Short mmCIF file of C-alpha atoms in Angstrom, two decimals:
data_model
loop_
_atom_site.label_atom_id
_atom_site.label_comp_id
_atom_site.label_asym_id
_atom_site.label_seq_id
_atom_site.Cartn_x
_atom_site.Cartn_y
_atom_site.Cartn_z
CA MET A 1 154.47 123.66 -175.82
CA THR A 2 156.65 122.07 -173.13
CA ASP A 3 158.53 119.06 -174.48
CA ASN A 4 157.34 116.53 -171.89
CA ASN A 5 154.85 115.30 -174.53
CA ASN A 6 157.59 115.02 -177.08
CA THR A 7 158.81 111.64 -175.88
CA SER A 8 155.36 110.24 -175.12
CA LYS A 9 154.05 107.22 -176.99
CA ARG A 10 150.47 108.41 -176.59
CA PRO A 11 148.91 110.26 -179.52
CA LEU A 12 149.11 114.05 -179.36
CA ILE A 13 145.67 115.56 -179.77
CA LEU A 14 144.99 119.23 -180.44
CA VAL A 15 141.58 120.48 -179.31
CA SER A 16 139.76 123.63 -180.37
CA ASN A 17 136.18 124.85 -180.80
CA ASP A 18 134.10 127.87 -181.74
CA ASP A 19 131.90 128.35 -178.67
CA GLY A 20 134.93 129.57 -176.72
CA ILE A 21 137.31 127.88 -174.33
CA THR A 22 134.89 128.06 -171.37
CA ALA A 23 131.97 126.37 -173.18
CA PRO A 24 130.87 123.07 -171.62
CA GLY A 25 131.17 121.28 -174.98
CA ILE A 26 134.95 121.67 -175.20
CA GLY A 27 135.24 120.52 -171.59
CA PHE A 28 133.56 117.24 -172.49
CA LEU A 29 135.76 116.87 -175.57
CA VAL A 30 138.96 117.41 -173.53
CA GLN A 31 137.73 114.87 -170.99
CA VAL A 32 137.27 112.20 -173.68
CA MET A 33 140.53 113.00 -175.49
CA LYS A 34 142.49 112.72 -172.24
CA GLU A 35 141.46 109.05 -172.12
CA ILE A 36 143.18 108.33 -175.44
CA GLY A 37 146.08 110.74 -175.75
CA ASP A 38 148.07 113.75 -174.62
CA VAL A 39 145.94 116.84 -175.08
CA ILE A 40 146.72 120.45 -175.85
CA VAL A 41 144.01 123.06 -176.20
CA VAL A 42 144.10 126.27 -178.27
CA ALA A 43 140.61 127.77 -178.41
CA PRO A 44 138.95 131.17 -178.80
CA ASP A 45 138.64 133.37 -175.69
CA SER A 46 135.05 134.24 -176.63
CA PRO A 47 132.21 132.69 -178.64
CA GLN A 48 132.92 132.57 -182.40
CA SER A 49 129.76 130.91 -183.67
CA GLY A 50 128.99 131.65 -187.30
CA MET A 51 132.54 132.82 -188.00
CA GLY A 52 132.87 130.43 -190.93
CA HIS A 53 136.42 130.24 -192.22
CA ALA A 54 137.27 133.76 -191.09
CA ILE A 55 140.89 134.56 -190.30
CA THR A 56 142.30 137.67 -188.64
CA VAL A 57 144.30 139.69 -191.16
CA GLY A 58 143.38 143.28 -190.28
CA ASN A 59 144.16 142.99 -186.56
CA SER A 60 146.78 141.43 -184.35
CA LEU A 61 146.12 138.43 -182.14
CA ARG A 62 146.53 137.63 -178.46
CA LEU A 63 147.35 134.20 -177.06
CA ASP A 64 147.36 133.54 -173.32
CA LYS A 65 148.04 130.38 -171.33
CA VAL A 66 145.13 129.40 -169.08
CA ASN A 67 144.67 126.78 -166.43
CA ILE A 68 141.11 125.55 -166.76
CA PHE A 69 141.48 121.86 -167.78
CA GLU A 70 143.19 119.71 -165.15
CA GLY A 71 146.56 118.49 -166.33
CA VAL A 72 146.15 119.97 -169.81
CA GLU A 73 148.22 122.69 -171.40
CA ALA A 74 145.69 125.20 -172.72
CA TYR A 75 145.73 128.57 -174.47
CA GLU A 76 142.99 131.06 -175.22
CA CYS A 77 143.24 133.13 -178.39
CA SER A 78 141.55 136.40 -179.31
CA GLY A 79 140.98 135.22 -182.89
CA THR A 80 138.78 132.88 -184.85
CA PRO A 81 138.80 129.05 -184.76
CA ALA A 82 140.95 129.04 -187.95
CA ASP A 83 143.38 131.46 -186.24
CA CYS A 84 143.58 129.07 -183.25
CA ILE A 85 144.68 126.20 -185.47
CA LYS A 86 147.25 128.35 -187.26
CA LEU A 87 148.66 129.63 -183.94
CA ALA A 88 148.67 126.12 -182.47
CA LYS A 89 150.57 124.66 -185.41
CA HIS A 90 153.04 127.46 -186.08
CA TYR A 91 153.64 128.88 -182.62
CA VAL A 92 152.49 126.59 -179.80
CA LEU A 93 153.34 123.15 -181.22
CA LYS A 94 156.15 124.29 -183.51
CA GLU A 95 157.94 121.09 -184.68
CA LEU A 96 155.48 118.77 -182.92
CA THR A 97 152.79 117.41 -185.22
CA PRO A 98 149.49 116.44 -183.67
CA ASP A 99 148.21 112.98 -184.49
CA LEU A 100 144.65 114.29 -184.47
CA VAL A 101 142.87 117.65 -184.36
CA VAL A 102 139.38 117.73 -182.87
CA SER A 103 136.99 120.66 -182.66
CA GLY A 104 133.85 121.04 -180.57
CA ILE A 105 131.76 119.63 -179.17
CA ASN A 106 129.64 122.37 -180.67
CA HIS A 107 126.47 123.44 -178.90
CA GLY A 108 124.19 123.17 -181.96
CA ALA A 109 123.99 121.31 -185.27
CA ASN A 110 126.45 121.86 -188.10
CA THR A 111 124.72 119.85 -190.78
CA SER A 112 124.18 120.40 -194.47
CA VAL A 113 125.12 123.87 -195.74
CA SER A 114 125.72 125.09 -192.17
CA VAL A 115 129.21 123.59 -192.45
CA LEU A 116 130.16 126.74 -194.38
CA TYR A 117 129.10 129.05 -191.55
CA SER A 118 130.50 126.84 -188.83
CA GLY A 119 133.48 127.92 -186.81
CA THR A 120 133.69 124.39 -185.39
CA MET A 121 134.20 122.95 -188.84
CA SER A 122 136.49 125.80 -189.95
CA ALA A 123 138.96 124.70 -187.24
CA ALA A 124 138.78 121.14 -188.56
CA ILE A 125 139.03 122.22 -192.22
CA GLU A 126 141.95 124.52 -191.42
CA ALA A 127 143.70 121.53 -189.87
CA ALA A 128 142.95 119.47 -193.00
CA ILE A 129 144.46 122.25 -195.14
CA GLU A 130 147.57 121.98 -192.93
CA GLY A 131 147.64 118.26 -193.75
CA LEU A 132 146.45 117.13 -190.30
CA PRO A 133 143.73 114.52 -189.61
CA ALA A 134 140.77 116.43 -188.23
CA ILE A 135 137.24 115.99 -186.93
CA GLY A 136 134.58 118.50 -185.94
CA PHE A 137 131.95 117.29 -183.45
CA SER A 138 128.56 118.93 -182.98
CA LEU A 139 125.49 118.16 -180.91
CA CYS A 140 122.04 119.11 -182.19
CA ASP A 141 121.30 121.03 -179.00
CA TYR A 142 122.02 124.75 -178.83
CA ARG A 143 121.56 125.10 -175.09
CA GLN A 144 124.47 126.14 -172.88
CA ASP A 145 123.49 123.32 -170.50
CA ALA A 146 123.08 120.72 -173.28
CA ASP A 147 123.48 117.11 -172.15
CA PHE A 148 126.54 115.60 -173.85
CA SER A 149 126.66 112.35 -171.83
CA HIS A 150 125.07 110.14 -174.52
CA VAL A 151 127.64 111.10 -177.21
CA LEU A 152 130.89 110.67 -175.29
CA PRO A 153 131.34 106.95 -176.14
CA TYR A 154 130.80 107.80 -179.84
CA VAL A 155 133.27 110.68 -179.74
CA LYS A 156 135.87 108.32 -178.26
CA LYS A 157 135.16 105.55 -180.78
CA ILE A 158 135.31 107.89 -183.79
CA ALA A 159 138.52 109.57 -182.59
CA GLU A 160 140.16 106.20 -181.95
CA GLU A 161 139.13 104.94 -185.38
CA ALA A 162 140.50 108.12 -186.97
CA LEU A 163 143.82 107.50 -185.17
CA ASN A 164 143.86 103.84 -186.18
CA SER A 165 142.60 104.04 -189.79
CA GLY A 166 143.73 107.57 -190.66
CA VAL A 167 141.53 110.33 -192.02
CA PRO A 168 141.93 110.59 -195.82
CA GLN A 169 144.21 113.49 -196.91
CA GLY A 170 142.47 116.72 -197.82
CA VAL A 171 139.34 115.80 -195.86
CA ALA A 172 137.94 116.84 -192.48
CA LEU A 173 135.15 114.83 -190.86
CA ASN A 174 131.95 116.60 -189.86
CA VAL A 175 130.27 114.59 -187.08
CA ASN A 176 126.82 115.52 -185.76
CA PHE A 177 124.95 113.83 -182.92
CA PRO A 178 121.22 113.80 -182.18
CA ILE A 179 119.99 115.56 -179.07
CA ASN A 180 119.75 113.44 -175.92
CA SER A 181 116.29 111.85 -175.80
CA ASN A 182 114.55 108.73 -174.65
CA THR A 183 115.68 107.01 -177.84
CA PRO A 184 119.34 105.91 -177.72
CA ILE A 185 121.60 106.71 -180.67
CA LYS A 186 121.20 103.84 -183.15
CA GLY A 187 124.75 104.00 -184.54
CA VAL A 188 126.86 106.02 -186.94
CA LYS A 189 126.10 106.68 -190.62
CA VAL A 190 128.59 107.94 -193.23
CA CYS A 191 126.61 110.55 -195.17
CA ARG A 192 126.65 113.24 -197.80
CA GLN A 193 125.73 116.82 -196.93
CA ALA A 194 121.96 117.36 -197.34
CA ASN A 195 120.92 119.88 -199.96
CA ALA A 196 119.07 122.06 -197.44
CA HIS A 197 119.21 125.78 -196.68
CA TRP A 198 118.24 128.46 -194.19
CA GLN A 199 115.01 130.32 -194.93
CA GLU A 200 116.03 133.62 -193.52
CA ASN A 201 114.44 136.77 -192.30
CA PHE A 202 115.40 139.85 -190.36
CA ASP A 203 113.78 140.87 -187.11
CA GLN A 204 113.68 144.67 -187.25
CA ARG A 205 113.91 146.59 -183.98
CA MET A 206 114.34 150.18 -182.88
CA ASP A 207 117.18 151.11 -180.52
CA PRO A 208 116.60 153.48 -177.57
CA HIS A 209 117.82 156.32 -179.81
CA GLY A 210 115.23 155.67 -182.53
CA ARG A 211 117.62 154.01 -185.00
CA LYS A 212 116.70 150.75 -186.73
CA TYR A 213 118.71 147.56 -186.25
CA PHE A 214 118.29 143.97 -187.41
CA TRP A 215 118.64 140.46 -186.02
CA LEU A 216 119.17 137.58 -188.41
CA VAL A 217 116.54 134.92 -187.81
CA GLY A 218 115.68 131.88 -189.86
CA ASP A 219 114.33 128.39 -190.26
CA PHE A 220 116.29 125.46 -191.58
CA VAL A 221 114.47 123.96 -194.57
CA ASN A 222 115.39 120.52 -195.91
CA LYS A 223 113.82 119.54 -199.20
CA ASP A 224 116.40 116.83 -199.82
CA LYS A 225 114.54 113.51 -199.48
CA GLY A 226 117.67 111.36 -199.85
CA GLU A 227 118.26 108.69 -197.22
CA ASP A 228 122.03 109.10 -197.52
CA THR A 229 122.20 112.61 -196.01
CA ASP A 230 123.31 113.90 -192.62
CA GLU A 231 119.82 115.34 -192.04
CA TRP A 232 118.17 111.98 -192.70
CA ALA A 233 120.60 110.11 -190.42
CA LEU A 234 119.99 112.52 -187.54
CA SER A 235 116.21 112.39 -188.07
CA GLN A 236 116.49 108.62 -187.58
CA ASN A 237 118.60 109.04 -184.42
CA TYR A 238 121.89 108.08 -185.98
CA ALA A 239 125.07 110.11 -185.60
CA SER A 240 126.19 111.43 -189.02
CA ILE A 241 129.72 111.65 -190.45
CA VAL A 242 130.21 113.76 -193.57
CA PRO A 243 133.73 113.88 -195.06
CA CYS A 244 134.31 117.50 -196.15
CA GLU A 245 136.85 118.70 -198.68
CA PHE A 246 138.27 122.19 -199.09
CA ASP A 247 138.69 122.11 -202.85
CA LEU A 248 135.47 123.87 -203.90
CA THR A 249 135.95 123.34 -207.66
CA ALA A 250 132.64 122.29 -209.27
CA HIS A 251 134.33 119.91 -211.70
CA HIS A 252 131.01 118.85 -213.24
CA VAL A 253 130.44 122.30 -214.81
CA LEU A 254 133.94 122.95 -216.19
CA SER A 255 133.02 121.69 -219.68
CA LYS A 256 129.82 123.75 -219.73
CA LEU A 257 131.74 126.93 -218.90
CA ASN A 258 134.28 126.13 -221.61
CA ASN A 259 131.45 126.71 -224.08
CA TRP A 260 131.00 130.30 -222.94
CA ASN A 261 131.92 132.98 -225.43
CA LEU A 262 134.60 135.00 -223.66
CA ASP A 263 136.96 135.92 -226.51
CA MET B 1 114.27 149.12 -202.72
CA THR B 2 112.18 151.71 -204.58
CA ASP B 3 110.08 150.08 -207.27
CA ASN B 4 111.25 152.21 -210.21
CA ASN B 5 113.52 149.27 -211.15
CA ASN B 6 110.61 146.89 -210.94
CA THR B 7 109.23 147.70 -214.38
CA SER B 8 112.60 148.01 -216.04
CA LYS B 9 113.59 145.63 -218.83
CA ARG B 10 117.26 145.96 -217.92
CA PRO B 11 118.76 143.22 -215.75
CA LEU B 12 118.83 143.91 -212.01
CA ILE B 13 122.34 143.51 -210.64
CA LEU B 14 123.18 143.33 -206.95
CA VAL B 15 126.74 144.43 -206.10
CA SER B 16 128.68 143.70 -202.91
CA ASN B 17 132.29 143.24 -201.86
CA ASP B 18 134.51 142.61 -198.83
CA ASP B 19 136.90 145.56 -198.92
CA GLY B 20 134.06 147.86 -197.84
CA ILE B 21 131.72 150.13 -199.74
CA THR B 22 134.30 152.92 -200.11
CA ALA B 23 137.01 150.70 -201.68
CA PRO B 24 137.98 151.74 -205.22
CA GLY B 25 137.38 148.17 -206.50
CA ILE B 26 133.63 148.25 -205.85
CA GLY B 27 133.48 151.66 -207.51
CA PHE B 28 134.89 150.19 -210.72
CA LEU B 29 132.51 147.22 -210.51
CA VAL B 30 129.49 149.51 -210.09
CA GLN B 31 130.66 151.61 -213.04
CA VAL B 32 130.81 148.52 -215.31
CA MET B 33 127.52 147.05 -214.08
CA LYS B 34 125.72 150.35 -214.73
CA GLU B 35 126.50 149.88 -218.43
CA ILE B 36 124.58 146.61 -218.54
CA GLY B 37 121.83 146.85 -215.96
CA ASP B 38 120.10 148.51 -213.05
CA VAL B 39 122.39 148.36 -210.07
CA ILE B 40 121.78 148.14 -206.36
CA VAL B 41 124.63 148.00 -203.83
CA VAL B 42 124.64 146.41 -200.38
CA ALA B 43 128.19 146.28 -199.07
CA PRO B 44 130.04 146.29 -195.74
CA ASP B 45 130.65 149.65 -194.05
CA SER B 46 134.24 148.64 -193.24
CA PRO B 47 136.86 146.22 -194.60
CA GLN B 48 135.95 142.55 -194.13
CA SER B 49 138.90 140.86 -195.78
CA GLY B 50 139.55 137.33 -194.56
CA MET B 51 136.02 137.02 -193.12
CA GLY B 52 135.40 133.80 -195.01
CA HIS B 53 131.79 132.74 -194.84
CA ALA B 54 131.20 134.41 -191.47
CA ILE B 55 127.68 135.55 -190.59
CA THR B 56 126.57 137.70 -187.69
CA VAL B 57 124.57 135.66 -185.23
CA GLY B 58 125.76 136.98 -181.85
CA ASN B 59 125.17 140.65 -182.64
CA SER B 60 122.59 142.78 -184.37
CA LEU B 61 123.17 144.47 -187.72
CA ARG B 62 122.91 148.03 -189.03
CA LEU B 63 121.95 148.97 -192.57
CA ASP B 64 122.12 152.56 -193.79
CA LYS B 65 121.36 154.12 -197.14
CA VAL B 66 124.31 156.02 -198.58
CA ASN B 67 124.74 158.24 -201.60
CA ILE B 68 128.20 157.51 -202.97
CA PHE B 69 127.53 156.00 -206.42
CA GLU B 70 125.86 158.41 -208.85
CA GLY B 71 122.34 157.26 -209.72
CA VAL B 72 122.66 154.02 -207.76
CA GLU B 73 120.68 152.95 -204.70
CA ALA B 74 123.27 151.87 -202.17
CA TYR B 75 123.35 150.61 -198.58
CA GLU B 76 126.20 150.05 -196.18
CA CYS B 77 125.91 147.26 -193.63
CA SER B 78 127.75 146.69 -190.37
CA GLY B 79 128.04 142.97 -191.03
CA THR B 80 129.99 140.55 -193.17
CA PRO B 81 129.71 140.09 -196.96
CA ALA B 82 127.41 137.07 -196.39
CA ASP B 83 125.23 139.23 -194.12
CA CYS B 84 125.04 141.86 -196.90
CA ILE B 85 123.65 139.34 -199.39
CA LYS B 86 121.11 138.05 -196.84
CA LEU B 87 119.99 141.61 -195.99
CA ALA B 88 119.83 142.54 -199.67
CA LYS B 89 117.69 139.54 -200.57
CA HIS B 90 115.36 139.43 -197.58
CA TYR B 91 115.05 143.12 -196.66
CA VAL B 92 116.21 145.49 -199.40
CA LEU B 93 115.07 143.65 -202.54
CA LYS B 94 112.22 141.70 -200.95
CA GLU B 95 110.17 140.22 -203.82
CA LEU B 96 112.57 141.48 -206.50
CA THR B 97 115.04 138.84 -207.64
CA PRO B 98 118.36 140.03 -209.01
CA ASP B 99 119.37 138.66 -212.39
CA LEU B 100 123.00 138.61 -211.27
CA VAL B 101 124.98 139.11 -208.05
CA VAL B 102 128.55 140.36 -208.39
CA SER B 103 131.12 140.83 -205.68
CA GLY B 104 134.39 142.78 -205.77
CA ILE B 105 136.47 143.83 -207.47
CA ASN B 106 138.67 142.59 -204.66
CA HIS B 107 141.99 144.27 -204.03
CA GLY B 108 144.07 141.07 -203.96
CA ALA B 109 143.98 137.54 -205.33
CA ASN B 110 141.40 134.98 -204.24
CA THR B 111 142.85 131.92 -205.93
CA SER B 112 143.23 128.33 -204.86
CA VAL B 113 142.44 127.63 -201.20
CA SER B 114 142.10 131.38 -200.49
CA VAL B 115 138.54 131.10 -201.74
CA LEU B 116 137.67 129.70 -198.29
CA TYR B 117 139.02 132.78 -196.47
CA SER B 118 137.64 135.23 -199.00
CA GLY B 119 134.84 137.59 -198.07
CA THR B 120 134.49 138.48 -201.76
CA MET B 121 133.71 134.89 -202.63
CA SER B 122 131.55 134.35 -199.54
CA ALA B 123 129.17 137.02 -200.88
CA ALA B 124 129.04 135.18 -204.21
CA ILE B 125 128.67 131.74 -202.59
CA GLU B 126 125.94 133.06 -200.28
CA ALA B 127 124.09 134.27 -203.38
CA ALA B 128 124.54 130.84 -204.99
CA ILE B 129 123.09 129.21 -201.85
CA GLU B 130 120.11 131.54 -202.28
CA GLY B 131 119.75 130.20 -205.85
CA LEU B 132 121.07 133.38 -207.50
CA PRO B 133 123.64 133.53 -210.33
CA ALA B 134 126.79 134.99 -208.82
CA ILE B 135 130.36 135.99 -209.65
CA GLY B 136 133.21 137.15 -207.42
CA PHE B 137 135.89 139.27 -209.13
CA SER B 138 139.40 139.74 -207.74
CA LEU B 139 142.52 141.49 -208.99
CA CYS B 140 145.95 140.13 -208.07
CA ASP B 141 146.97 143.52 -206.67
CA TYR B 142 146.49 144.25 -202.98
CA ARG B 143 147.17 147.96 -203.20
CA GLN B 144 144.48 150.46 -202.34
CA ASP B 145 145.42 152.39 -205.54
CA ALA B 146 145.50 149.24 -207.70
CA ASP B 147 144.93 149.87 -211.42
CA PHE B 148 141.69 148.17 -212.51
CA SER B 149 141.50 149.70 -216.00
CA HIS B 150 142.79 146.62 -217.88
CA VAL B 151 140.16 144.26 -216.42
CA LEU B 152 137.00 146.32 -216.93
CA PRO B 153 136.25 144.98 -220.46
CA TYR B 154 136.65 141.42 -219.12
CA VAL B 155 134.39 142.09 -216.15
CA LYS B 156 131.70 143.34 -218.55
CA LYS B 157 132.11 140.42 -220.94
CA ILE B 158 131.95 137.80 -218.19
CA ALA B 159 128.91 139.43 -216.53
CA GLU B 160 127.11 139.67 -219.87
CA GLU B 161 127.87 136.03 -220.67
CA ALA B 162 126.60 135.02 -217.23
CA LEU B 163 123.36 136.93 -217.91
CA ASN B 164 123.04 135.37 -221.38
CA SER B 165 124.09 131.78 -220.71
CA GLY B 166 123.14 131.48 -217.04
CA VAL B 167 125.44 130.39 -214.22
CA PRO B 168 124.87 126.69 -213.39
CA GLN B 169 122.71 126.20 -210.25
CA GLY B 170 124.61 125.65 -207.02
CA VAL B 171 127.74 127.27 -208.40
CA ALA B 172 129.40 130.67 -207.94
CA LEU B 173 132.14 131.79 -210.29
CA ASN B 174 135.49 132.84 -208.89
CA VAL B 175 137.21 135.18 -211.36
CA ASN B 176 140.78 136.41 -210.81
CA PHE B 177 142.68 138.86 -213.01
CA PRO B 178 146.43 139.34 -213.35
CA ILE B 179 147.95 142.61 -212.13
CA ASN B 180 148.24 145.38 -214.67
CA SER B 181 151.57 145.07 -216.44
CA ASN B 182 153.19 145.65 -219.79
CA THR B 183 151.77 142.32 -220.99
CA PRO B 184 148.07 142.51 -221.89
CA ILE B 185 145.69 139.84 -220.53
CA LYS B 186 145.79 136.94 -223.04
CA GLY B 187 142.20 135.83 -222.51
CA VAL B 188 140.05 133.88 -220.02
CA LYS B 189 140.67 130.28 -218.88
CA VAL B 190 138.14 128.07 -217.11
CA CYS B 191 140.16 126.39 -214.36
CA ARG B 192 140.15 124.18 -211.31
CA GLN B 193 141.33 125.50 -207.96
CA ALA B 194 145.10 124.95 -207.58
CA ASN B 195 146.14 122.63 -204.75
CA ALA B 196 148.26 125.32 -203.06
CA HIS B 197 148.40 126.61 -199.50
CA TRP B 198 149.69 129.38 -197.28
CA GLN B 199 152.97 128.69 -195.50
CA GLU B 200 152.24 130.66 -192.40
CA ASN B 201 154.09 132.21 -189.56
CA PHE B 202 153.43 134.66 -186.75
CA ASP B 203 155.29 137.90 -186.30
CA GLN B 204 155.60 138.31 -182.51
CA ARG B 205 155.67 141.85 -181.10
CA MET B 206 155.53 143.46 -177.71
CA ASP B 207 152.90 146.10 -176.98
CA PRO B 208 153.79 149.33 -175.10
CA HIS B 209 152.62 147.61 -171.90
CA GLY B 210 155.00 144.66 -172.27
CA ARG B 211 152.41 142.14 -173.43
CA LYS B 212 153.01 139.93 -176.45
CA TYR B 213 150.85 140.03 -179.54
CA PHE B 214 150.96 138.35 -182.94
CA TRP B 215 150.48 139.23 -186.60
CA LEU B 216 149.62 136.48 -189.07
CA VAL B 217 152.12 136.51 -191.94
CA GLY B 218 152.70 133.98 -194.66
CA ASP B 219 153.77 133.03 -198.13
CA PHE B 220 151.58 131.41 -200.72
CA VAL B 221 153.15 128.15 -201.86
CA ASN B 222 151.94 126.39 -205.01
CA LYS B 223 153.26 122.89 -205.58
CA ASP B 224 150.48 122.07 -208.04
CA LYS B 225 152.13 121.80 -211.46
CA GLY B 226 148.87 121.30 -213.35
CA GLU B 227 148.26 123.58 -216.34
CA ASP B 228 144.51 123.57 -215.69
CA THR B 229 144.63 125.58 -212.44
CA ASP B 230 143.81 129.17 -211.62
CA GLU B 231 147.40 129.74 -210.46
CA TRP B 232 148.77 128.49 -213.77
CA ALA B 233 146.38 130.63 -215.83
CA LEU B 234 147.30 133.79 -213.91
CA SER B 235 151.01 133.04 -214.14
CA GLN B 236 150.55 132.97 -217.93
CA ASN B 237 148.65 136.29 -217.85
CA TYR B 238 145.21 134.82 -218.40
CA ALA B 239 142.18 135.69 -216.29
CA SER B 240 140.95 132.57 -214.41
CA ILE B 241 137.40 131.40 -213.80
CA VAL B 242 136.86 128.64 -211.24
CA PRO B 243 133.28 127.42 -210.69
CA CYS B 244 132.86 126.90 -206.92
CA GLU B 245 130.28 124.73 -205.25
CA PHE B 246 129.04 124.89 -201.67
CA ASP B 247 128.44 121.19 -201.17
CA LEU B 248 131.69 120.24 -199.45
CA THR B 249 131.00 116.45 -199.37
CA ALA B 250 134.12 114.53 -200.36
CA HIS B 251 132.16 111.89 -202.28
CA HIS B 252 135.31 110.00 -203.26
CA VAL B 253 136.02 108.92 -199.65
CA LEU B 254 132.50 107.86 -198.62
CA SER B 255 133.14 104.17 -199.42
CA LYS B 256 136.46 104.20 -197.54
CA LEU B 257 134.80 105.61 -194.42
CA ASN B 258 132.09 103.00 -194.67
CA ASN B 259 134.80 100.45 -193.88
CA TRP B 260 135.53 102.08 -190.55
CA ASN B 261 134.64 100.04 -187.48
CA LEU B 262 132.19 102.26 -185.61
CA ASP B 263 129.75 99.72 -184.14
#
């Protein structure tokens, strides 16, 4: 990165996503972040939805400077969202430390268990692993031409509050917004991840050469009736914030496993 | 799956991995599982290391029956480890429910934060999301010709105990074994995930056409001095078992975030 930002008093904000650097959602996110800080973008050169926390270890990576956001230094990377954060921190930014890392705005929800499959959140979680304050933003609207206008004030408010109050160490925030509708967003709820899952199936097809192939299809099923979940908040037209940690240890079962006979 | 297993009294064991169906590690795992149950394999057709919890949503999937494990029904899949578990459950096994899902044996450690990047563990965690008892096995030896002989009795013992005692719901077990050395494995320790991370860097190279490319390189750094971690157990020549959950909610920071000013 050029060092003109180095002396700036404005916060330095790193932006990434998983829909790819040309997706409208990241354009909106850059636009909002420019209002509150100096922005640098490192994002995938192609869609990476569903990449989870994948990193590129068996192949090399490309990183190219692009000029697609006015007045913003931006790079496209051939790798995953997690790769983008690693390249941003260790190659692009070098000794500069971003004050905030934001990812998104994803075209589509990343609620409940979907956080594990989400490239948007893997960028934010990778940043948290690197000790950086991070937020992933998603809109519950998969369409390429999704309307983001109603969420922009909330994105700004949440990012500013993260800069002012600090995101707790070891945590990345998973923010989801309801689709634009006649009902305005009621506010923001801090939530836990709903205990929901995808009820999956495979659509079997035959290729022109007579060989079978499969498409993953599925319905999201939420049996969690709690009114403290991200799914509940969104169903009531609130934005949801779930703090996510990357230590997966299920502490509550350690004592049970210690009773196993393994000698 | 053919229904000859359907009437069997032996446990039905689904095997997958992330190094690909031809990796020696899965061969050893199949060999051990055959001693305790009826085995079916659905594994990637190529190495998927570092794929994390990626799923294939932007492309279709292939699934082909292969005959590489004697007396075992086996399929190779063009997708990720998580895809393999989904295809196994919803297409190959259909109404059959495996009594245990095992993944590995991975060539290389999957300790601490590496669990997030691990395809081996993503297969196990995907199974846990599906409500199935699951274990990921990894050996702290990256080599293709790694020696697995010293861990096979432990793999059997842990799988049998999981079948007998049941893996707690919502949890997948992450088992790591020390490399084969002159010191025998001392036993098995139930652990938490060490708070360690990868200190990363990028090896920059120039391709024959004069264009830059990057290889991710890094060192694993463990500053966690706790004697209850997976890293500690392995350093003392114990096998480690960490129960992993897929609800990432950082419950301990919910109240702090509720103090944020977001109105």
